[in-house]
Short mmCIF file of C-alpha atoms and ligand atoms in Angstrom, two decimals:
data_model
loop_
_atom_site.label_atom_id
_atom_site.label_comp_id
_atom_site.label_asym_id
_atom_site.label_seq_id
_atom_site.Cartn_x
_atom_site.Cartn_y
_atom_site.Cartn_z
CA UNK A 157 17.88 -77.33 -179.14
CA UNK A 158 21.01 -75.86 -179.84
CA UNK A 159 23.57 -74.46 -177.15
CA UNK A 160 21.81 -71.28 -175.51
CA UNK A 161 25.19 -69.85 -174.61
CA UNK A 162 25.87 -69.04 -178.23
CA UNK A 163 23.24 -66.36 -178.05
CA UNK A 164 23.62 -64.67 -181.31
CA UNK A 165 20.58 -64.94 -183.52
CA UNK A 166 20.21 -61.50 -185.09
CA UNK A 167 16.92 -60.13 -186.01
CA UNK A 168 15.05 -61.91 -183.12
CA UNK A 169 14.09 -60.71 -179.63
CA UNK A 170 16.88 -61.42 -177.09
CA UNK A 171 15.01 -64.56 -175.85
CA UNK A 172 16.11 -67.93 -174.43
CA UNK A 173 14.13 -69.29 -177.59
CA UNK A 174 16.21 -67.31 -180.07
CA UNK A 175 19.46 -68.33 -178.21
CA UNK A 176 18.46 -72.08 -178.30
CA UNK A 177 16.92 -72.21 -181.72
CA UNK A 178 17.89 -75.28 -183.45
CA UNK A 179 18.05 -73.48 -186.90
CA UNK A 180 19.58 -70.02 -186.96
CA UNK A 181 20.17 -69.87 -190.57
CA UNK A 182 18.71 -66.75 -192.34
CA UNK A 183 16.52 -66.79 -195.45
CA UNK A 184 17.26 -64.37 -198.22
CA UNK A 185 15.06 -61.23 -198.72
CA UNK A 186 12.79 -61.00 -201.71
CA UNK A 187 14.43 -59.41 -204.81
CA UNK A 188 12.70 -59.07 -208.15
CA UNK A 189 9.14 -59.85 -209.17
CA UNK A 190 7.77 -63.36 -208.72
CA UNK A 191 4.45 -65.23 -208.95
CA UNK A 192 2.57 -67.67 -206.75
CA UNK A 193 -0.73 -69.19 -206.27
CA UNK A 194 -0.62 -67.69 -202.65
CA UNK A 195 1.27 -64.96 -201.10
CA UNK A 196 1.18 -64.84 -197.35
CA UNK A 197 2.06 -61.82 -195.16
CA UNK A 198 3.81 -62.88 -191.92
CA UNK A 199 5.78 -65.86 -190.83
CA UNK A 200 4.23 -66.62 -187.46
CA UNK A 201 2.12 -69.60 -186.56
CA UNK A 202 -0.91 -68.25 -188.35
CA UNK A 203 1.07 -67.58 -191.82
CA UNK A 204 3.18 -70.82 -191.47
CA UNK A 205 0.33 -72.94 -190.68
CA UNK A 206 -1.75 -71.76 -193.57
CA UNK A 207 1.43 -72.15 -195.90
CA UNK A 208 1.87 -75.74 -194.73
CA UNK A 209 -1.72 -76.57 -195.22
CA UNK A 210 -1.59 -75.00 -198.70
CA UNK A 211 1.73 -76.66 -199.66
CA UNK A 212 0.55 -79.99 -198.56
CA UNK A 213 -2.28 -79.60 -201.05
CA UNK A 214 -0.14 -78.63 -203.97
CA UNK A 215 -0.47 -74.74 -203.95
CA UNK A 216 2.56 -72.78 -204.76
CA UNK A 217 3.22 -70.45 -201.72
CA UNK A 218 5.27 -67.49 -201.11
CA UNK A 219 5.76 -66.24 -197.36
CA UNK A 220 6.99 -62.67 -196.80
CA UNK A 221 8.32 -61.93 -193.31
CA UNK A 222 9.27 -58.51 -192.38
CA UNK A 223 11.97 -59.76 -189.89
CA UNK A 224 12.74 -63.41 -189.25
CA UNK A 225 10.56 -66.52 -189.15
CA UNK A 226 8.78 -66.49 -185.67
CA UNK A 227 10.06 -62.99 -185.04
CA UNK A 228 6.56 -61.92 -183.50
CA UNK A 229 4.63 -63.46 -180.79
CA UNK A 230 4.96 -66.95 -182.20
CA UNK A 231 8.70 -67.19 -181.41
CA UNK A 232 8.47 -65.35 -178.13
CA UNK A 233 5.59 -66.84 -176.14
CA UNK A 234 5.14 -68.94 -172.97
CA UNK A 235 4.87 -72.03 -175.28
CA UNK A 236 1.74 -73.18 -173.58
CA UNK A 237 -0.61 -75.24 -175.50
CA UNK A 238 -3.89 -73.97 -174.17
CA UNK A 239 -7.04 -75.49 -175.60
CA UNK A 240 -9.94 -73.40 -176.54
CA UNK A 241 -10.41 -69.66 -177.17
CA UNK A 242 -9.78 -66.60 -175.18
CA UNK A 243 -13.42 -66.45 -174.54
CA UNK A 244 -15.06 -69.48 -173.19
CA UNK A 245 -17.64 -71.37 -175.06
CA UNK A 246 -20.52 -70.34 -172.70
CA UNK A 247 -19.78 -66.78 -173.54
CA UNK A 248 -19.66 -67.50 -177.21
CA UNK A 249 -22.93 -69.17 -176.91
CA UNK A 250 -24.57 -66.23 -175.08
CA UNK A 251 -23.24 -63.81 -177.60
CA UNK A 252 -23.54 -65.63 -180.79
CA UNK A 253 -25.99 -68.40 -180.18
CA UNK A 254 -25.76 -72.05 -179.58
CA UNK A 255 -25.26 -73.19 -183.24
CA UNK A 256 -22.15 -71.13 -183.52
CA UNK A 257 -20.91 -72.23 -180.12
CA UNK A 258 -21.42 -75.81 -181.24
CA UNK A 259 -19.50 -75.31 -184.45
CA UNK A 260 -16.64 -73.65 -182.60
CA UNK A 261 -16.74 -76.18 -179.72
CA UNK A 262 -16.42 -79.11 -182.32
CA UNK A 263 -13.26 -77.71 -183.52
CA UNK A 264 -11.76 -76.33 -180.30
CA UNK A 265 -9.34 -79.17 -179.66
CA UNK A 266 -8.14 -79.24 -183.18
CA UNK A 267 -5.20 -76.65 -182.83
CA UNK A 268 -3.51 -78.78 -180.37
CA UNK A 269 -4.13 -81.83 -182.48
CA UNK A 270 -2.61 -80.06 -185.49
CA UNK A 271 0.55 -79.35 -183.53
CA UNK A 272 1.00 -82.89 -182.33
CA UNK A 273 0.24 -84.18 -185.76
CA UNK A 274 2.92 -81.95 -187.44
CA UNK A 275 5.63 -82.43 -184.70
CA UNK A 276 5.09 -86.35 -185.58
CA UNK A 277 4.85 -85.87 -189.20
CA UNK A 278 7.78 -83.68 -189.92
CA UNK A 279 9.91 -84.91 -186.76
CA UNK A 280 9.96 -81.37 -185.31
CA UNK A 281 12.30 -81.16 -182.50
CA UNK A 282 10.46 -78.65 -180.20
CA UNK A 283 10.52 -80.15 -176.67
CA UNK A 284 6.82 -81.09 -176.77
CA UNK A 285 5.51 -82.12 -173.39
CA UNK A 286 1.86 -83.04 -172.53
CA UNK A 287 -0.22 -81.57 -169.76
CA UNK A 288 -1.37 -78.19 -168.44
CA UNK A 289 -2.56 -76.95 -165.00
CA UNK A 290 -4.85 -74.11 -164.45
CA UNK A 291 -4.30 -72.68 -160.92
CA UNK A 292 -6.99 -71.05 -158.87
CA UNK A 293 -6.37 -68.57 -155.97
CA UNK A 294 -9.94 -68.46 -154.62
CA UNK A 295 -13.08 -70.45 -154.23
CA UNK A 296 -14.75 -68.39 -156.89
CA UNK A 297 -12.00 -69.26 -159.44
CA UNK A 298 -12.22 -72.79 -158.55
CA UNK A 299 -16.12 -72.65 -159.12
CA UNK A 300 -15.40 -70.88 -162.53
CA UNK A 301 -13.06 -73.52 -163.57
CA UNK A 302 -15.66 -76.11 -162.67
CA UNK A 303 -18.06 -74.36 -164.87
CA UNK A 304 -15.48 -74.26 -167.71
CA UNK A 305 -15.02 -78.08 -167.41
CA UNK A 306 -18.75 -78.83 -167.53
CA UNK A 307 -18.92 -76.70 -170.66
CA UNK A 308 -16.00 -78.35 -172.29
CA UNK A 309 -17.50 -81.73 -171.43
CA UNK A 310 -20.56 -81.00 -173.48
CA UNK A 311 -18.20 -80.31 -176.33
CA UNK A 312 -16.36 -83.62 -175.95
CA UNK A 313 -13.32 -82.59 -173.97
CA UNK A 314 -12.83 -85.46 -171.51
CA UNK A 315 -9.24 -84.63 -170.48
CA UNK A 316 -10.03 -82.10 -167.79
CA UNK A 317 -9.91 -83.00 -164.09
CA UNK A 318 -10.36 -80.66 -161.06
CA UNK A 319 -7.38 -80.65 -158.46
CA UNK A 320 -8.09 -80.06 -154.73
CA UNK A 321 -5.79 -77.86 -152.63
CA UNK A 322 -4.23 -81.02 -151.24
CA UNK A 323 -3.30 -82.27 -154.69
CA UNK A 324 -1.82 -79.00 -156.04
CA UNK A 325 1.78 -80.27 -154.94
CA UNK A 326 1.52 -82.88 -157.70
CA UNK A 327 1.85 -80.17 -160.15
CA UNK A 328 3.38 -77.16 -158.55
CA UNK A 329 5.19 -76.76 -155.19
CA UNK A 330 3.60 -73.55 -153.82
CA UNK A 331 1.32 -72.48 -151.13
CA UNK A 332 -0.31 -69.88 -153.40
CA UNK A 333 -3.20 -71.85 -154.89
CA UNK A 334 -6.47 -73.03 -153.44
CA UNK A 335 -6.87 -75.62 -156.15
CA UNK A 336 -7.24 -75.72 -159.92
CA UNK A 337 -7.84 -77.98 -163.00
CA UNK A 338 -5.61 -80.00 -165.26
CA UNK A 339 -5.90 -80.51 -168.79
CA UNK A 340 -4.33 -83.63 -170.04
CA UNK A 341 -4.64 -82.32 -173.67
CA UNK A 342 -2.77 -79.20 -172.87
CA UNK A 343 1.01 -79.01 -172.95
CA UNK A 344 4.08 -77.07 -173.84
CA UNK A 345 6.62 -76.65 -176.67
CA UNK A 346 9.61 -74.45 -177.60
CA UNK A 347 7.45 -72.32 -179.79
CA UNK A 348 10.29 -70.89 -181.88
CA UNK A 349 11.55 -74.40 -182.73
CA UNK A 350 8.05 -75.33 -183.66
CA UNK A 351 7.60 -72.63 -186.22
CA UNK A 352 10.94 -72.97 -187.61
CA UNK A 353 10.21 -76.89 -187.97
CA UNK A 354 6.93 -76.01 -189.75
CA UNK A 355 8.80 -73.53 -191.95
CA UNK A 356 11.25 -76.19 -192.88
CA UNK A 357 8.28 -78.44 -193.83
CA UNK A 358 6.78 -75.73 -195.98
CA UNK A 359 10.02 -75.43 -197.82
CA UNK A 360 10.38 -79.29 -198.15
CA UNK A 361 7.20 -79.20 -200.10
CA UNK A 362 8.38 -76.28 -202.35
CA UNK A 363 7.05 -73.33 -200.52
CA UNK A 364 9.46 -70.25 -200.51
CA UNK A 365 9.88 -68.04 -197.31
CA UNK A 366 11.68 -64.77 -197.53
CA UNK A 367 12.99 -62.96 -194.42
CA UNK A 368 13.63 -59.24 -194.03
CA UNK A 369 10.92 -58.58 -196.68
CA UNK A 370 8.50 -56.33 -194.97
CA UNK A 371 5.38 -55.81 -197.13
CA UNK A 372 4.94 -52.00 -197.85
CA UNK A 373 1.82 -52.13 -200.20
CA UNK A 374 -0.82 -54.51 -201.23
CA UNK A 375 -2.76 -53.76 -204.47
CA UNK A 376 -5.97 -55.52 -204.71
CA UNK A 377 -7.32 -56.70 -208.08
CA UNK A 378 -7.90 -59.92 -209.91
CA UNK A 379 -4.09 -60.84 -209.48
CA UNK A 380 -3.27 -58.81 -206.26
CA UNK A 381 0.40 -57.49 -206.11
CA UNK A 382 2.32 -57.63 -202.81
CA UNK A 383 5.21 -55.14 -202.73
CA UNK A 384 8.39 -55.05 -200.62
CA UNK A 385 11.21 -52.58 -200.75
CA UNK A 386 13.09 -54.78 -203.29
CA UNK A 387 10.52 -57.03 -204.98
CA UNK A 388 6.82 -58.01 -205.47
CA UNK A 389 4.78 -61.06 -205.66
CA UNK A 390 1.79 -61.39 -207.99
CA UNK A 391 -0.65 -64.00 -206.60
CA UNK A 392 -4.04 -65.38 -206.98
CA UNK A 393 -4.67 -65.03 -203.32
CA UNK A 394 -3.32 -63.15 -200.44
CA UNK A 395 -3.33 -64.21 -196.87
CA UNK A 396 -2.66 -61.31 -194.32
CA UNK A 397 -1.17 -62.76 -191.08
CA UNK A 398 0.76 -59.94 -189.64
CA UNK A 399 -1.29 -59.82 -186.28
CA UNK A 400 0.01 -57.36 -183.74
CA UNK A 401 3.20 -56.45 -185.97
CA UNK A 402 1.02 -55.43 -188.98
CA UNK A 403 1.34 -51.76 -188.19
CA UNK A 404 -0.48 -49.35 -190.56
CA UNK A 405 -0.28 -51.50 -193.73
CA UNK A 406 -4.10 -52.21 -193.81
CA UNK A 407 -5.99 -49.73 -191.54
CA UNK A 408 -9.39 -51.37 -192.26
CA UNK A 409 -8.28 -54.36 -190.03
CA UNK A 410 -5.52 -52.71 -187.97
CA UNK A 411 -8.22 -50.63 -186.10
CA UNK A 412 -9.93 -53.68 -184.97
CA UNK A 413 -7.02 -54.99 -182.96
CA UNK A 414 -4.73 -53.62 -180.20
CA UNK A 415 -1.25 -54.69 -179.76
CA UNK A 416 -0.78 -55.91 -176.09
CA UNK A 417 2.71 -56.77 -174.80
CA UNK A 418 3.44 -59.48 -172.25
CA UNK A 419 6.83 -60.26 -170.80
CA UNK A 420 8.58 -63.39 -170.21
CA UNK A 421 12.08 -64.34 -168.52
CA UNK A 422 14.04 -67.43 -168.12
CA UNK A 423 16.21 -68.39 -165.12
CA UNK A 424 19.55 -69.99 -165.26
CA UNK A 425 19.48 -73.68 -165.59
CA UNK A 426 18.29 -75.08 -162.11
CA UNK A 427 19.47 -78.16 -160.42
CA UNK A 428 17.62 -81.13 -161.82
CA UNK A 429 16.19 -82.02 -158.37
CA UNK A 430 15.11 -78.42 -157.57
CA UNK A 431 13.25 -77.97 -160.93
CA UNK A 432 11.48 -81.47 -160.57
CA UNK A 433 10.37 -80.27 -156.91
CA UNK A 434 8.92 -77.20 -158.20
CA UNK A 435 7.01 -78.64 -161.19
CA UNK A 436 6.83 -82.27 -160.58
CA UNK A 437 4.63 -83.34 -163.46
CA UNK A 438 6.37 -80.93 -165.88
CA UNK A 439 3.03 -79.47 -166.65
CA UNK A 440 2.88 -75.99 -167.79
CA UNK A 441 0.93 -73.65 -165.40
CA UNK A 442 -1.31 -70.52 -165.84
CA UNK A 443 -3.22 -68.95 -162.96
CA UNK A 444 -6.90 -67.93 -163.40
CA UNK A 445 -6.52 -64.22 -162.79
CA UNK A 446 -7.52 -61.74 -165.39
CA UNK A 447 -3.89 -60.60 -165.87
CA UNK A 448 -2.14 -63.92 -165.22
CA UNK A 449 1.15 -65.57 -164.54
CA UNK A 450 2.09 -68.50 -166.85
CA UNK A 451 5.29 -70.57 -166.30
CA UNK A 452 6.81 -73.89 -167.03
CA UNK A 453 9.97 -75.87 -167.03
CA UNK A 454 12.32 -75.84 -170.18
CA UNK A 455 14.08 -78.74 -171.69
CA UNK A 456 17.46 -77.43 -169.98
CA UNK A 457 15.83 -77.05 -166.59
CA UNK A 458 15.24 -73.48 -166.50
CA UNK A 459 12.01 -71.99 -165.02
CA UNK A 460 10.46 -69.86 -167.80
CA UNK A 461 8.06 -67.35 -166.22
CA UNK A 462 5.56 -64.89 -167.98
CA UNK A 463 3.12 -62.40 -166.96
CA UNK A 464 2.51 -58.67 -167.10
CA UNK A 465 0.77 -56.58 -169.65
CA UNK A 466 1.25 -53.51 -171.77
CA UNK A 467 -1.85 -52.17 -173.63
CA UNK A 468 -0.88 -50.47 -176.82
CA UNK A 469 2.28 -52.88 -177.02
CA UNK A 470 4.32 -50.60 -174.64
CA UNK A 471 7.23 -52.48 -172.78
CA UNK A 472 7.99 -51.73 -169.12
CA UNK A 473 11.55 -50.10 -168.77
CA UNK A 474 12.68 -52.97 -166.57
CA UNK A 475 11.24 -56.30 -167.78
CA UNK A 476 12.40 -58.45 -164.96
CA UNK A 477 11.20 -55.83 -162.42
CA UNK A 478 7.71 -56.79 -163.35
CA UNK A 479 7.90 -60.56 -163.53
CA UNK A 480 10.55 -61.39 -160.90
CA UNK A 481 8.57 -60.40 -157.84
CA UNK A 482 5.58 -62.55 -159.18
CA UNK A 483 7.97 -65.53 -159.56
CA UNK A 484 9.17 -65.05 -156.17
CA UNK A 485 5.55 -64.86 -154.74
CA UNK A 486 5.07 -68.32 -156.30
CA UNK A 487 8.55 -69.69 -155.66
CA UNK A 488 10.28 -67.72 -152.71
CA UNK A 489 12.93 -70.44 -152.89
CA UNK A 490 14.39 -68.96 -156.16
CA UNK A 491 15.48 -65.53 -154.18
CA UNK A 492 19.09 -66.21 -155.19
CA UNK A 493 18.47 -67.59 -158.74
CA UNK A 494 19.92 -65.71 -161.53
CA UNK A 495 17.63 -64.44 -164.45
CA UNK A 496 19.57 -65.05 -167.65
CA UNK A 497 17.03 -63.87 -170.32
CA UNK A 498 14.11 -61.40 -170.30
CA UNK A 499 12.01 -60.38 -173.30
CA UNK A 500 8.76 -59.03 -174.46
CA UNK A 501 6.34 -59.58 -177.25
CA UNK A 502 3.08 -58.31 -178.64
CA UNK A 503 -0.09 -60.25 -179.19
CA UNK A 504 -3.27 -58.82 -180.78
CA UNK A 505 -6.30 -58.21 -178.78
CA UNK A 506 -9.68 -57.84 -180.20
CA UNK A 507 -12.60 -55.91 -178.37
CA UNK A 508 -14.51 -59.28 -178.22
CA UNK A 509 -11.48 -61.37 -177.28
CA UNK A 510 -12.40 -63.46 -180.30
CA UNK A 511 -10.15 -63.93 -183.24
CA UNK A 512 -11.07 -61.66 -186.15
CA UNK A 513 -11.01 -63.50 -189.47
CA UNK A 514 -12.48 -62.32 -192.78
CA UNK A 515 -11.98 -61.25 -196.45
CA UNK A 516 -10.75 -57.79 -197.58
CA UNK A 517 -11.58 -58.76 -201.18
CA UNK A 518 -12.61 -62.12 -202.72
CA UNK A 519 -9.04 -63.14 -203.07
CA UNK A 520 -7.62 -61.37 -199.93
CA UNK A 521 -8.27 -62.91 -196.48
CA UNK A 522 -6.86 -62.25 -192.97
CA UNK A 523 -6.92 -63.73 -189.53
CA UNK A 524 -5.57 -61.99 -186.39
CA UNK A 525 -6.48 -61.32 -182.73
CA UNK A 526 -6.21 -64.59 -180.86
CA UNK A 527 -6.06 -62.32 -177.63
CA UNK A 528 -3.27 -64.01 -175.69
CA UNK A 529 -4.14 -67.54 -176.17
CA UNK A 530 -3.04 -68.23 -179.70
CA UNK A 531 -0.65 -71.22 -179.74
CA UNK A 532 -3.60 -73.63 -180.68
CA UNK A 533 -5.90 -71.15 -182.28
CA UNK A 534 -3.38 -69.90 -184.79
CA UNK A 535 -2.62 -73.50 -186.02
CA UNK A 536 -6.46 -74.09 -186.26
CA UNK A 537 -7.05 -70.74 -188.02
CA UNK A 538 -4.07 -70.97 -190.34
CA UNK A 539 -5.37 -74.33 -191.50
CA UNK A 540 -8.84 -72.91 -192.05
CA UNK A 541 -7.38 -70.04 -194.15
CA UNK A 542 -5.75 -72.58 -196.37
CA UNK A 543 -8.95 -74.49 -196.58
CA UNK A 544 -10.78 -71.44 -197.71
CA UNK A 545 -8.17 -70.71 -200.37
CA UNK A 546 -8.73 -74.30 -201.74
CA UNK A 547 -12.54 -73.55 -202.02
CA UNK A 548 -13.68 -75.21 -198.60
CA UNK A 549 -14.82 -72.09 -196.87
CA UNK A 550 -17.39 -73.59 -194.53
CA UNK A 551 -15.41 -73.28 -191.37
CA UNK A 552 -13.94 -69.95 -192.51
CA UNK A 553 -17.31 -68.63 -192.89
CA UNK A 554 -18.46 -69.66 -189.34
CA UNK A 555 -15.60 -67.49 -187.99
CA UNK A 556 -15.83 -64.65 -190.43
CA UNK A 557 -19.58 -64.34 -189.39
CA UNK A 558 -18.76 -63.49 -185.81
CA UNK A 559 -18.92 -59.63 -185.39
CA UNK A 560 -15.90 -57.80 -184.58
CA UNK A 561 -16.09 -54.18 -183.50
CA UNK A 562 -13.57 -51.31 -183.34
CA UNK A 563 -12.21 -50.44 -179.79
CA UNK A 564 -14.20 -47.49 -178.23
CA UNK A 565 -12.12 -44.36 -178.07
CA UNK A 566 -10.47 -44.50 -181.32
CA UNK A 567 -6.53 -44.49 -181.50
CA UNK A 568 -6.19 -41.96 -178.76
CA UNK A 569 -8.55 -43.34 -176.05
CA UNK A 570 -8.59 -47.12 -176.72
CA UNK A 571 -5.58 -47.64 -174.59
CA UNK A 572 -6.64 -45.95 -171.51
CA UNK A 573 -10.20 -47.42 -171.71
CA UNK A 574 -9.02 -50.90 -172.14
CA UNK A 575 -6.54 -50.33 -169.20
CA UNK A 576 -9.44 -49.16 -166.99
CA UNK A 577 -11.45 -52.27 -167.82
CA UNK A 578 -8.36 -54.48 -166.98
CA UNK A 579 -7.91 -52.52 -163.70
CA UNK A 580 -11.49 -53.45 -162.93
CA UNK A 581 -11.20 -57.02 -163.49
CA UNK A 582 -7.69 -57.01 -161.65
CA UNK A 583 -9.28 -55.51 -158.68
CA UNK A 584 -12.05 -58.13 -158.75
CA UNK A 585 -9.20 -60.69 -158.72
CA UNK A 586 -7.40 -59.08 -155.70
CA UNK A 587 -10.68 -58.83 -153.90
CA UNK A 588 -11.60 -62.46 -154.63
CA UNK A 589 -14.95 -61.61 -156.21
C1 FAD B 866 4.75 -62.79 -174.48
C2 FAD B 866 3.75 -63.63 -175.11
C3 FAD B 866 3.38 -64.86 -174.45
C4 FAD B 866 2.29 -65.50 -174.93
N1 FAD B 866 2.09 -66.75 -174.42
C5 FAD B 866 1.23 -67.63 -174.99
C6 FAD B 866 1.14 -69.01 -174.29
O1 FAD B 866 1.81 -69.50 -173.57
N2 FAD B 866 0.01 -69.77 -174.97
C7 FAD B 866 -0.74 -69.22 -176.00
O2 FAD B 866 -1.66 -70.09 -176.47
N3 FAD B 866 -0.56 -68.02 -176.58
C8 FAD B 866 0.43 -67.16 -176.10
N4 FAD B 866 0.63 -66.01 -176.61
C9 FAD B 866 -0.17 -65.63 -177.88
C10 FAD B 866 0.40 -66.37 -179.08
O3 FAD B 866 1.75 -66.30 -179.12
C11 FAD B 866 -0.10 -65.49 -180.42
O4 FAD B 866 -1.47 -65.49 -180.24
C12 FAD B 866 0.33 -66.17 -181.63
O5 FAD B 866 1.85 -66.35 -181.64
C13 FAD B 866 0.12 -65.22 -182.82
O6 FAD B 866 0.53 -65.77 -184.00
P1 FAD B 866 0.44 -65.07 -185.31
O7 FAD B 866 1.20 -65.78 -186.34
O8 FAD B 866 -1.12 -64.64 -185.59
O9 FAD B 866 1.39 -63.67 -185.06
P2 FAD B 866 2.81 -63.37 -184.90
O10 FAD B 866 3.76 -64.50 -184.41
O11 FAD B 866 3.05 -62.20 -184.15
O12 FAD B 866 3.35 -63.27 -186.50
C14 FAD B 866 3.01 -62.23 -187.25
C15 FAD B 866 4.35 -61.97 -188.20
O13 FAD B 866 4.05 -60.98 -189.30
C16 FAD B 866 5.04 -60.33 -189.45
N5 FAD B 866 4.58 -59.14 -190.16
C17 FAD B 866 3.80 -58.13 -189.71
N6 FAD B 866 3.52 -57.34 -190.67
C18 FAD B 866 4.27 -57.60 -191.74
C19 FAD B 866 4.53 -56.94 -193.09
N7 FAD B 866 3.93 -55.76 -193.25
N8 FAD B 866 5.25 -57.66 -193.87
C20 FAD B 866 5.92 -58.78 -193.44
N9 FAD B 866 5.70 -59.27 -192.28
C21 FAD B 866 4.94 -58.84 -191.62
C22 FAD B 866 5.68 -60.05 -188.08
O14 FAD B 866 7.04 -59.76 -188.26
C23 FAD B 866 5.70 -61.40 -187.44
O15 FAD B 866 6.58 -62.25 -187.69
C24 FAD B 866 1.60 -65.10 -176.01
C25 FAD B 866 1.93 -63.85 -176.72
C26 FAD B 866 3.02 -63.16 -176.21
C27 FAD B 866 3.33 -61.87 -177.03
#
């Protein structure tokens, strides 16, 4: 981690991650016309995970990033390694049948395993720490977490343990929670340093990554052509990994996801004794509310606290105004603590809260919509995209078979309708029902 007081890292959101990135060097923009086996649009976790999988297997890969590597959600998130998907496996079983739930359950721990494997293999310096705590406010949330644990155990996850109210203090010093559950296979990372480390691994294997190279057109065909303002890539395959930042490039898939913003802030570095008192086990924490708070320690002893939500990707005018009151409810002892960084980022929400993955043509694949829990899933799905290109599409096809529907209300009403749904679930949380 570099010195966060040298904050300049142009092209990134003004985050603590950008300030403390351990590789601030920019890559050149694409100029001229080049060829590759695979052209990937977007250098977030999904695109870079796919690139690494492909480069490791001998494919020539070009990644085109409109801004900087990790510019999107991947370089701004809470850094929490959360296992599983944004919809739990019971819901997946009810909706899509037990066979699909079994197939997805069998690989639901793989995303976190990929992260740990790559950190070790490529010596990625990203402050990896093991352990996550899910905090419950109410007895109902404790029962729900117990059900999640029972389902997970059926799928082979043995790292979950329930935590009683009297044990909460082992993980977080606050009076707010009625109990919770720990996940020993969870954890946290500096996400921008993770994706930068993976990008370096891609390059070490011969892959090429261009920054400031926004894709403006994709021409389908037997050798698709991907165009930027100053160049083009002709490839055998194209992978679309632009997620919530894809914009209007491909309306056929853009209409099935909605950008949603979440806000994060980082305090000044805290006294080592104080931060160890607040989060003694150094686990990351997320609460069980529908619109949830998530927080953790950083390697330089800051509290990094996230929450809030903006459907349609709208940012509130005052970022800390949303998050700081929540932080103080959890840790009133931080009343006089300075907030040094505040930023926001967009993730892609799907109507089903299940990632949307599929083919736009025989040689053009896409994946997006991890719906807020994407650090692990993007690593898994990036790998699966790479496998599909290599001709092993079994796991890709399971995901691609899950139906994904457009948001009701079209472009105009989808935001207010989703807000209404979120308000309803938020109200249930507040009432404890
Ligand atoms: C504030 C916040 C906090 C979060 N916290 C967590 C967390 O703690 N744990 C967790 O599991 N998940 C979390 N998430 C979700 C997680 O970060 C995302 O699911 C994940 O990073 C998505 O990765 P991605 O590669 O699919 O998309 P992104 O990281 O958004 O990458 C897409 C990239 O594509 C580029 N792009 C788009 N269009 C084009 C184009 N036309 N040409 C070229 N490039 C293009 C963008 O510039 C961007 O860099 C959080 C998300 C946010 C926003």
